[in-house]
Amino acid sequence: MRKLKTSRQPEILDAALAIADERGLEALSMRAVAERVGVTPMALYGYFRNKDELLDGLVGRLLGELVPDDPGQTWQERLGAIAWAIRRLAREHPAVFPLLLLRTSVTPDGVKLVDLAYQALLDAGVPEADVPRVERLMSTFVLGFALSEVSGRFSHASKDIRRRRGTDMPAHQRLAGHLTPDDWDAEFADDLADLMRIIRPV
């Protein structure tokens, strides 16, 4: 077994992310991470005192992927860049993504991401007192949409089941041809456009 250097925290988090990606969050433990990194479990406790701290660090690691290199010029482009990055992250790390809804984070990357959203909303003309609320509205939609996709809630099978169960319901009958979208990318883009109009009506 080798000793960890002070710069090895990113290596620990990368190992934790790889384990969760491969085997799910249930398989993530201090021992499993230590084995992946090649150290004793005790060597990790200088970095993370317990699994909860490891999970919080993993949230910070994920949020670091969401900070756009070039967030764009207009406030719409900046918010859109963050939203599409969140959805992409969910697809790349479906087993780990739910942590973003279950745990809070005040890591530098997390704070920077929220600050970018705040600034975009300020530039959109949202009153200062409403900015935090509107940011929560938008982030909750994006996180929920992305999680629904990767969890199977938006799958065709799920839609088909609901459609069959609603065959005797008048609204289901009327909407039968519209209950299973063919293009989730297009729906996500349309939803974002609707949110932009709510933020700053045309």
PDB file of C-alpha atoms in Angstrom:
ATOM      1  CA  MET A   1       0.000   0.000   0.000  1.00  0.00           C
ATOM      2  CA  ARG A   2       1.220   3.521  -0.778  1.00  0.00           C
ATOM      3  CA  LYS A   3       0.722   6.759   1.089  1.00  0.00           C
ATOM      4  CA  LEU A   4      -1.488   9.509  -0.273  1.00  0.00           C
ATOM      5  CA  LYS A   5       0.037  12.882  -1.008  1.00  0.00           C
ATOM      6  CA  THR A   6      -1.801  16.098  -0.220  1.00  0.00           C
ATOM      7  CA  SER A   7      -2.743  16.514  -3.879  1.00  0.00           C
ATOM      8  CA  ARG A   8      -4.493  13.150  -4.049  1.00  0.00           C
ATOM      9  CA  GLN A   9      -7.991  14.337  -3.101  1.00  0.00           C
ATOM     10  CA  PRO A  10      -9.027  14.601  -6.791  1.00  0.00           C
ATOM     11  CA  GLU A  11      -7.755  11.043  -7.291  1.00  0.00           C
ATOM     12  CA  ILE A  12      -9.919   9.818  -4.413  1.00  0.00           C
ATOM     13  CA  LEU A  13     -13.011  11.513  -5.827  1.00  0.00           C
ATOM     14  CA  ASP A  14     -12.309  10.196  -9.324  1.00  0.00           C
ATOM     15  CA  ALA A  15     -12.026   6.690  -7.857  1.00  0.00           C
ATOM     16  CA  ALA A  16     -15.297   7.136  -5.963  1.00  0.00           C
ATOM     17  CA  LEU A  17     -17.030   8.370  -9.115  1.00  0.00           C
ATOM     18  CA  ALA A  18     -15.719   5.418 -11.135  1.00  0.00           C
ATOM     19  CA  ILE A  19     -16.981   2.914  -8.560  1.00  0.00           C
ATOM     20  CA  ALA A  20     -20.420   4.518  -8.420  1.00  0.00           C
ATOM     21  CA  ASP A  21     -20.612   4.677 -12.220  1.00  0.00           C
ATOM     22  CA  GLU A  22     -19.711   1.015 -12.527  1.00  0.00           C
ATOM     23  CA  ARG A  23     -21.617  -0.514  -9.608  1.00  0.00           C
ATOM     24  CA  GLY A  24     -23.978   2.131  -8.228  1.00  0.00           C
ATOM     25  CA  LEU A  25     -23.921   4.238  -5.086  1.00  0.00           C
ATOM     26  CA  GLU A  26     -24.667   1.164  -2.952  1.00  0.00           C
ATOM     27  CA  ALA A  27     -21.199  -0.184  -3.781  1.00  0.00           C
ATOM     28  CA  LEU A  28     -19.455   3.028  -2.756  1.00  0.00           C
ATOM     29  CA  SER A  29     -17.603   2.701   0.542  1.00  0.00           C
ATOM     30  CA  MET A  30     -14.399   3.989   2.080  1.00  0.00           C
ATOM     31  CA  ARG A  31     -12.918   0.496   1.759  1.00  0.00           C
ATOM     32  CA  ALA A  32     -13.853   0.191  -1.914  1.00  0.00           C
ATOM     33  CA  VAL A  33     -12.345   3.596  -2.693  1.00  0.00           C
ATOM     34  CA  ALA A  34      -9.179   2.761  -0.760  1.00  0.00           C
ATOM     35  CA  GLU A  35      -8.775  -0.459  -2.725  1.00  0.00           C
ATOM     36  CA  ARG A  36      -9.273   1.396  -6.009  1.00  0.00           C
ATOM     37  CA  VAL A  37      -6.677   4.023  -5.081  1.00  0.00           C
ATOM     38  CA  GLY A  38      -4.279   1.432  -3.628  1.00  0.00           C
ATOM     39  CA  VAL A  39      -4.101   2.548   0.009  1.00  0.00           C
ATOM     40  CA  THR A  40      -5.465   1.422   3.361  1.00  0.00           C
ATOM     41  CA  PRO A  41      -8.916   2.713   4.346  1.00  0.00           C
ATOM     42  CA  MET A  42      -7.344   4.636   7.235  1.00  0.00           C
ATOM     43  CA  ALA A  43      -5.307   6.659   4.739  1.00  0.00           C
ATOM     44  CA  LEU A  44      -8.537   8.185   3.388  1.00  0.00           C
ATOM     45  CA  TYR A  45      -9.703   9.604   6.688  1.00  0.00           C
ATOM     46  CA  GLY A  46      -7.257  12.479   6.476  1.00  0.00           C
ATOM     47  CA  TYR A  47      -9.230  13.660   3.463  1.00  0.00           C
ATOM     48  CA  PHE A  48     -12.774  12.569   4.292  1.00  0.00           C
ATOM     49  CA  ARG A  49     -13.776  11.775   7.855  1.00  0.00           C
ATOM     50  CA  ASN A  50     -16.634   9.506   6.784  1.00  0.00           C
ATOM     51  CA  LYS A  51     -18.757   8.454   3.837  1.00  0.00           C
ATOM     52  CA  ASP A  52     -21.003  11.507   4.152  1.00  0.00           C
ATOM     53  CA  GLU A  53     -18.020  13.793   3.592  1.00  0.00           C
ATOM     54  CA  LEU A  54     -16.968  11.622   0.669  1.00  0.00           C
ATOM     55  CA  LEU A  55     -20.430  11.995  -0.889  1.00  0.00           C
ATOM     56  CA  ASP A  56     -20.328  15.756  -0.355  1.00  0.00           C
ATOM     57  CA  GLY A  57     -16.944  15.821  -2.069  1.00  0.00           C
ATOM     58  CA  LEU A  58     -18.403  13.799  -4.916  1.00  0.00           C
ATOM     59  CA  VAL A  59     -21.163  16.397  -5.348  1.00  0.00           C
ATOM     60  CA  GLY A  60     -18.477  19.061  -5.589  1.00  0.00           C
ATOM     61  CA  ARG A  61     -16.635  16.931  -8.142  1.00  0.00           C
ATOM     62  CA  LEU A  62     -19.785  16.694 -10.277  1.00  0.00           C
ATOM     63  CA  LEU A  63     -20.554  20.400 -10.000  1.00  0.00           C
ATOM     64  CA  GLY A  64     -17.049  21.123 -11.271  1.00  0.00           C
ATOM     65  CA  GLU A  65     -18.087  19.537 -14.579  1.00  0.00           C
ATOM     66  CA  LEU A  66     -21.032  21.911 -14.860  1.00  0.00           C
ATOM     67  CA  VAL A  67     -19.178  25.220 -14.805  1.00  0.00           C
ATOM     68  CA  PRO A  68     -19.081  26.228 -18.495  1.00  0.00           C
ATOM     69  CA  ASP A  69     -15.724  27.160 -20.020  1.00  0.00           C
ATOM     70  CA  ASP A  70     -17.574  29.673 -22.196  1.00  0.00           C
ATOM     71  CA  PRO A  71     -21.009  30.337 -20.718  1.00  0.00           C
ATOM     72  CA  GLY A  72     -22.042  32.519 -23.679  1.00  0.00           C
ATOM     73  CA  GLN A  73     -22.833  36.176 -24.115  1.00  0.00           C
ATOM     74  CA  THR A  74     -26.564  36.663 -23.586  1.00  0.00           C
ATOM     75  CA  TRP A  75     -28.307  35.737 -20.362  1.00  0.00           C
ATOM     76  CA  GLN A  76     -30.325  33.141 -22.294  1.00  0.00           C
ATOM     77  CA  GLU A  77     -27.146  31.525 -23.633  1.00  0.00           C
ATOM     78  CA  ARG A  78     -25.598  31.407 -20.179  1.00  0.00           C
ATOM     79  CA  LEU A  79     -28.618  29.791 -18.546  1.00  0.00           C
ATOM     80  CA  GLY A  80     -28.961  27.437 -21.499  1.00  0.00           C
ATOM     81  CA  ALA A  81     -25.315  26.355 -21.245  1.00  0.00           C
ATOM     82  CA  ILE A  82     -25.772  25.441 -17.590  1.00  0.00           C
ATOM     83  CA  ALA A  83     -29.053  23.601 -18.248  1.00  0.00           C
ATOM     84  CA  TRP A  84     -27.668  21.488 -21.108  1.00  0.00           C
ATOM     85  CA  ALA A  85     -24.531  20.731 -19.071  1.00  0.00           C
ATOM     86  CA  ILE A  86     -26.680  19.411 -16.211  1.00  0.00           C
ATOM     87  CA  ARG A  87     -28.627  17.162 -18.573  1.00  0.00           C
ATOM     88  CA  ARG A  88     -25.406  15.881 -20.127  1.00  0.00           C
ATOM     89  CA  LEU A  89     -23.993  15.132 -16.682  1.00  0.00           C
ATOM     90  CA  ALA A  90     -27.063  13.056 -15.825  1.00  0.00           C
ATOM     91  CA  ARG A  91     -26.565  10.944 -18.934  1.00  0.00           C
ATOM     92  CA  GLU A  92     -22.862  10.462 -18.239  1.00  0.00           C
ATOM     93  CA  HIS A  93     -23.279   9.605 -14.538  1.00  0.00           C
ATOM     94  CA  PRO A  94     -26.866   8.342 -14.058  1.00  0.00           C
ATOM     95  CA  ALA A  95     -26.131   6.411 -10.862  1.00  0.00           C
ATOM     96  CA  VAL A  96     -24.460   9.380  -9.167  1.00  0.00           C
ATOM     97  CA  PHE A  97     -26.602  12.207 -10.509  1.00  0.00           C
ATOM     98  CA  PRO A  98     -29.358  11.887  -7.838  1.00  0.00           C
ATOM     99  CA  LEU A  99     -26.829  13.158  -5.281  1.00  0.00           C
ATOM    100  CA  LEU A 100     -27.297  16.631  -6.747  1.00  0.00           C
ATOM    101  CA  LEU A 101     -30.889  16.581  -5.512  1.00  0.00           C
ATOM    102  CA  LEU A 102     -30.216  14.811  -2.222  1.00  0.00           C
ATOM    103  CA  ARG A 103     -27.226  16.736  -0.905  1.00  0.00           C
ATOM    104  CA  THR A 104     -26.373  20.416  -0.667  1.00  0.00           C
ATOM    105  CA  SER A 105     -22.978  21.734  -1.681  1.00  0.00           C
ATOM    106  CA  VAL A 106     -21.083  24.902  -0.888  1.00  0.00           C
ATOM    107  CA  THR A 107     -17.941  23.919  -2.761  1.00  0.00           C
ATOM    108  CA  PRO A 108     -16.233  26.668  -4.782  1.00  0.00           C
ATOM    109  CA  ASP A 109     -17.507  25.168  -8.038  1.00  0.00           C
ATOM    110  CA  GLY A 110     -21.036  24.901  -6.660  1.00  0.00           C
ATOM    111  CA  VAL A 111     -21.045  28.506  -5.504  1.00  0.00           C
ATOM    112  CA  LYS A 112     -19.583  29.650  -8.829  1.00  0.00           C
ATOM    113  CA  LEU A 113     -22.270  27.811 -10.771  1.00  0.00           C
ATOM    114  CA  VAL A 114     -25.082  29.398  -8.771  1.00  0.00           C
ATOM    115  CA  ASP A 115     -23.416  32.796  -9.061  1.00  0.00           C
ATOM    116  CA  LEU A 116     -23.359  32.453 -12.850  1.00  0.00           C
ATOM    117  CA  ALA A 117     -27.083  31.713 -12.798  1.00  0.00           C
ATOM    118  CA  TYR A 118     -27.746  34.640 -10.453  1.00  0.00           C
ATOM    119  CA  GLN A 119     -25.853  37.023 -12.729  1.00  0.00           C
ATOM    120  CA  ALA A 120     -27.712  35.810 -15.800  1.00  0.00           C
ATOM    121  CA  LEU A 121     -31.034  36.394 -14.055  1.00  0.00           C
ATOM    122  CA  LEU A 122     -29.953  39.855 -12.961  1.00  0.00           C
ATOM    123  CA  ASP A 123     -28.981  40.627 -16.554  1.00  0.00           C
ATOM    124  CA  ALA A 124     -32.424  39.394 -17.641  1.00  0.00           C
ATOM    125  CA  GLY A 125     -33.978  42.097 -15.498  1.00  0.00           C
ATOM    126  CA  VAL A 126     -35.287  39.863 -12.719  1.00  0.00           C
ATOM    127  CA  PRO A 127     -35.751  41.947  -9.537  1.00  0.00           C
ATOM    128  CA  GLU A 128     -33.019  41.224  -7.018  1.00  0.00           C
ATOM    129  CA  ALA A 129     -35.455  39.937  -4.400  1.00  0.00           C
ATOM    130  CA  ASP A 130     -36.806  37.366  -6.895  1.00  0.00           C
ATOM    131  CA  VAL A 131     -33.483  36.069  -8.244  1.00  0.00           C
ATOM    132  CA  PRO A 132     -32.938  33.270  -5.670  1.00  0.00           C
ATOM    133  CA  ARG A 133     -36.511  32.031  -6.114  1.00  0.00           C
ATOM    134  CA  VAL A 134     -36.324  32.050  -9.906  1.00  0.00           C
ATOM    135  CA  GLU A 135     -32.948  30.278  -9.812  1.00  0.00           C
ATOM    136  CA  ARG A 136     -34.499  27.548  -7.664  1.00  0.00           C
ATOM    137  CA  LEU A 137     -37.446  27.300 -10.070  1.00  0.00           C
ATOM    138  CA  MET A 138     -35.163  26.788 -13.038  1.00  0.00           C
ATOM    139  CA  SER A 139     -32.648  24.476 -11.370  1.00  0.00           C
ATOM    140  CA  THR A 140     -35.448  22.316  -9.960  1.00  0.00           C
ATOM    141  CA  PHE A 141     -36.956  21.927 -13.431  1.00  0.00           C
ATOM    142  CA  VAL A 142     -33.607  21.056 -15.055  1.00  0.00           C
ATOM    143  CA  LEU A 143     -32.567  18.611 -12.337  1.00  0.00           C
ATOM    144  CA  GLY A 144     -36.005  16.989 -12.336  1.00  0.00           C
ATOM    145  CA  PHE A 145     -36.142  16.627 -16.116  1.00  0.00           C
ATOM    146  CA  ALA A 146     -32.643  15.140 -16.255  1.00  0.00           C
ATOM    147  CA  LEU A 147     -33.335  12.708 -13.414  1.00  0.00           C
ATOM    148  CA  SER A 148     -36.648  11.654 -14.965  1.00  0.00           C
ATOM    149  CA  GLU A 149     -34.826  10.782 -18.177  1.00  0.00           C
ATOM    150  CA  VAL A 150     -32.069   8.668 -16.646  1.00  0.00           C
ATOM    151  CA  SER A 151     -34.356   6.995 -14.083  1.00  0.00           C
ATOM    152  CA  GLY A 152     -36.748   5.740 -16.756  1.00  0.00           C
ATOM    153  CA  ARG A 153     -39.690   7.918 -15.761  1.00  0.00           C
ATOM    154  CA  PHE A 154     -39.759   9.375 -19.269  1.00  0.00           C
ATOM    155  CA  SER A 155     -39.247   6.044 -21.030  1.00  0.00           C
ATOM    156  CA  HIS A 156     -41.580   4.935 -23.811  1.00  0.00           C
ATOM    157  CA  ALA A 157     -42.596   1.913 -21.720  1.00  0.00           C
ATOM    158  CA  SER A 158     -43.678   4.172 -18.867  1.00  0.00           C
ATOM    159  CA  LYS A 159     -45.677   6.387 -21.230  1.00  0.00           C
ATOM    160  CA  ASP A 160     -47.313   3.359 -22.852  1.00  0.00           C
ATOM    161  CA  ILE A 161     -48.408   1.988 -19.486  1.00  0.00           C
ATOM    162  CA  ARG A 162     -49.965   5.290 -18.491  1.00  0.00           C
ATOM    163  CA  ARG A 163     -51.662   5.626 -21.870  1.00  0.00           C
ATOM    164  CA  ARG A 164     -53.209   2.146 -21.613  1.00  0.00           C
ATOM    165  CA  ARG A 165     -54.401   2.817 -18.073  1.00  0.00           C
ATOM    166  CA  GLY A 166     -56.041   6.025 -19.221  1.00  0.00           C
ATOM    167  CA  THR A 167     -57.906   4.640 -22.236  1.00  0.00           C
ATOM    168  CA  ASP A 168     -61.254   5.221 -20.526  1.00  0.00           C
ATOM    169  CA  MET A 169     -60.393   8.754 -19.467  1.00  0.00           C
ATOM    170  CA  PRO A 170     -61.634  11.587 -21.728  1.00  0.00           C
ATOM    171  CA  ALA A 171     -58.492  13.707 -21.598  1.00  0.00           C
ATOM    172  CA  HIS A 172     -56.263  10.686 -22.283  1.00  0.00           C
ATOM    173  CA  GLN A 173     -58.421   9.786 -25.289  1.00  0.00           C
ATOM    174  CA  ARG A 174     -58.208  13.312 -26.639  1.00  0.00           C
ATOM    175  CA  LEU A 175     -54.407  13.470 -26.195  1.00  0.00           C
ATOM    176  CA  ALA A 176     -53.645   9.919 -27.315  1.00  0.00           C
ATOM    177  CA  GLY A 177     -51.495  11.068 -30.225  1.00  0.00           C
ATOM    178  CA  HIS A 178     -49.372  13.357 -28.081  1.00  0.00           C
ATOM    179  CA  LEU A 179     -48.547  11.314 -24.968  1.00  0.00           C
ATOM    180  CA  THR A 180     -45.236   9.854 -26.143  1.00  0.00           C
ATOM    181  CA  PRO A 181     -42.777  12.493 -27.402  1.00  0.00           C
ATOM    182  CA  ASP A 182     -40.446  11.377 -30.177  1.00  0.00           C
ATOM    183  CA  ASP A 183     -37.637  13.818 -29.395  1.00  0.00           C
ATOM    184  CA  TRP A 184     -36.646  14.539 -25.794  1.00  0.00           C
ATOM    185  CA  ASP A 185     -33.970  16.988 -26.929  1.00  0.00           C
ATOM    186  CA  ALA A 186     -36.636  19.063 -28.660  1.00  0.00           C
ATOM    187  CA  GLU A 187     -38.930  18.902 -25.626  1.00  0.00           C
ATOM    188  CA  PHE A 188     -36.118  19.992 -23.309  1.00  0.00           C
ATOM    189  CA  ALA A 189     -35.304  22.902 -25.628  1.00  0.00           C
ATOM    190  CA  ASP A 190     -38.976  23.925 -25.793  1.00  0.00           C
ATOM    191  CA  ASP A 191     -39.289  23.739 -22.011  1.00  0.00           C
ATOM    192  CA  LEU A 192     -36.230  25.940 -21.590  1.00  0.00           C
ATOM    193  CA  ALA A 193     -37.669  28.434 -24.068  1.00  0.00           C
ATOM    194  CA  ASP A 194     -40.901  28.533 -22.053  1.00  0.00           C
ATOM    195  CA  LEU A 195     -38.919  29.199 -18.890  1.00  0.00           C
ATOM    196  CA  MET A 196     -37.004  32.007 -20.588  1.00  0.00           C
ATOM    197  CA  ARG A 197     -40.317  33.644 -21.504  1.00  0.00           C
ATOM    198  CA  ILE A 198     -41.489  33.364 -17.904  1.00  0.00           C
ATOM    199  CA  ILE A 199     -38.244  34.913 -16.693  1.00  0.00           C
ATOM    200  CA  ARG A 200     -38.520  37.804 -19.102  1.00  0.00           C
ATOM    201  CA  PRO A 201     -41.793  37.901 -21.079  1.00  0.00           C
ATOM    202  CA  VAL A 202     -41.447  38.928 -24.689  1.00  0.00           C
TER     203      VAL A 202
END
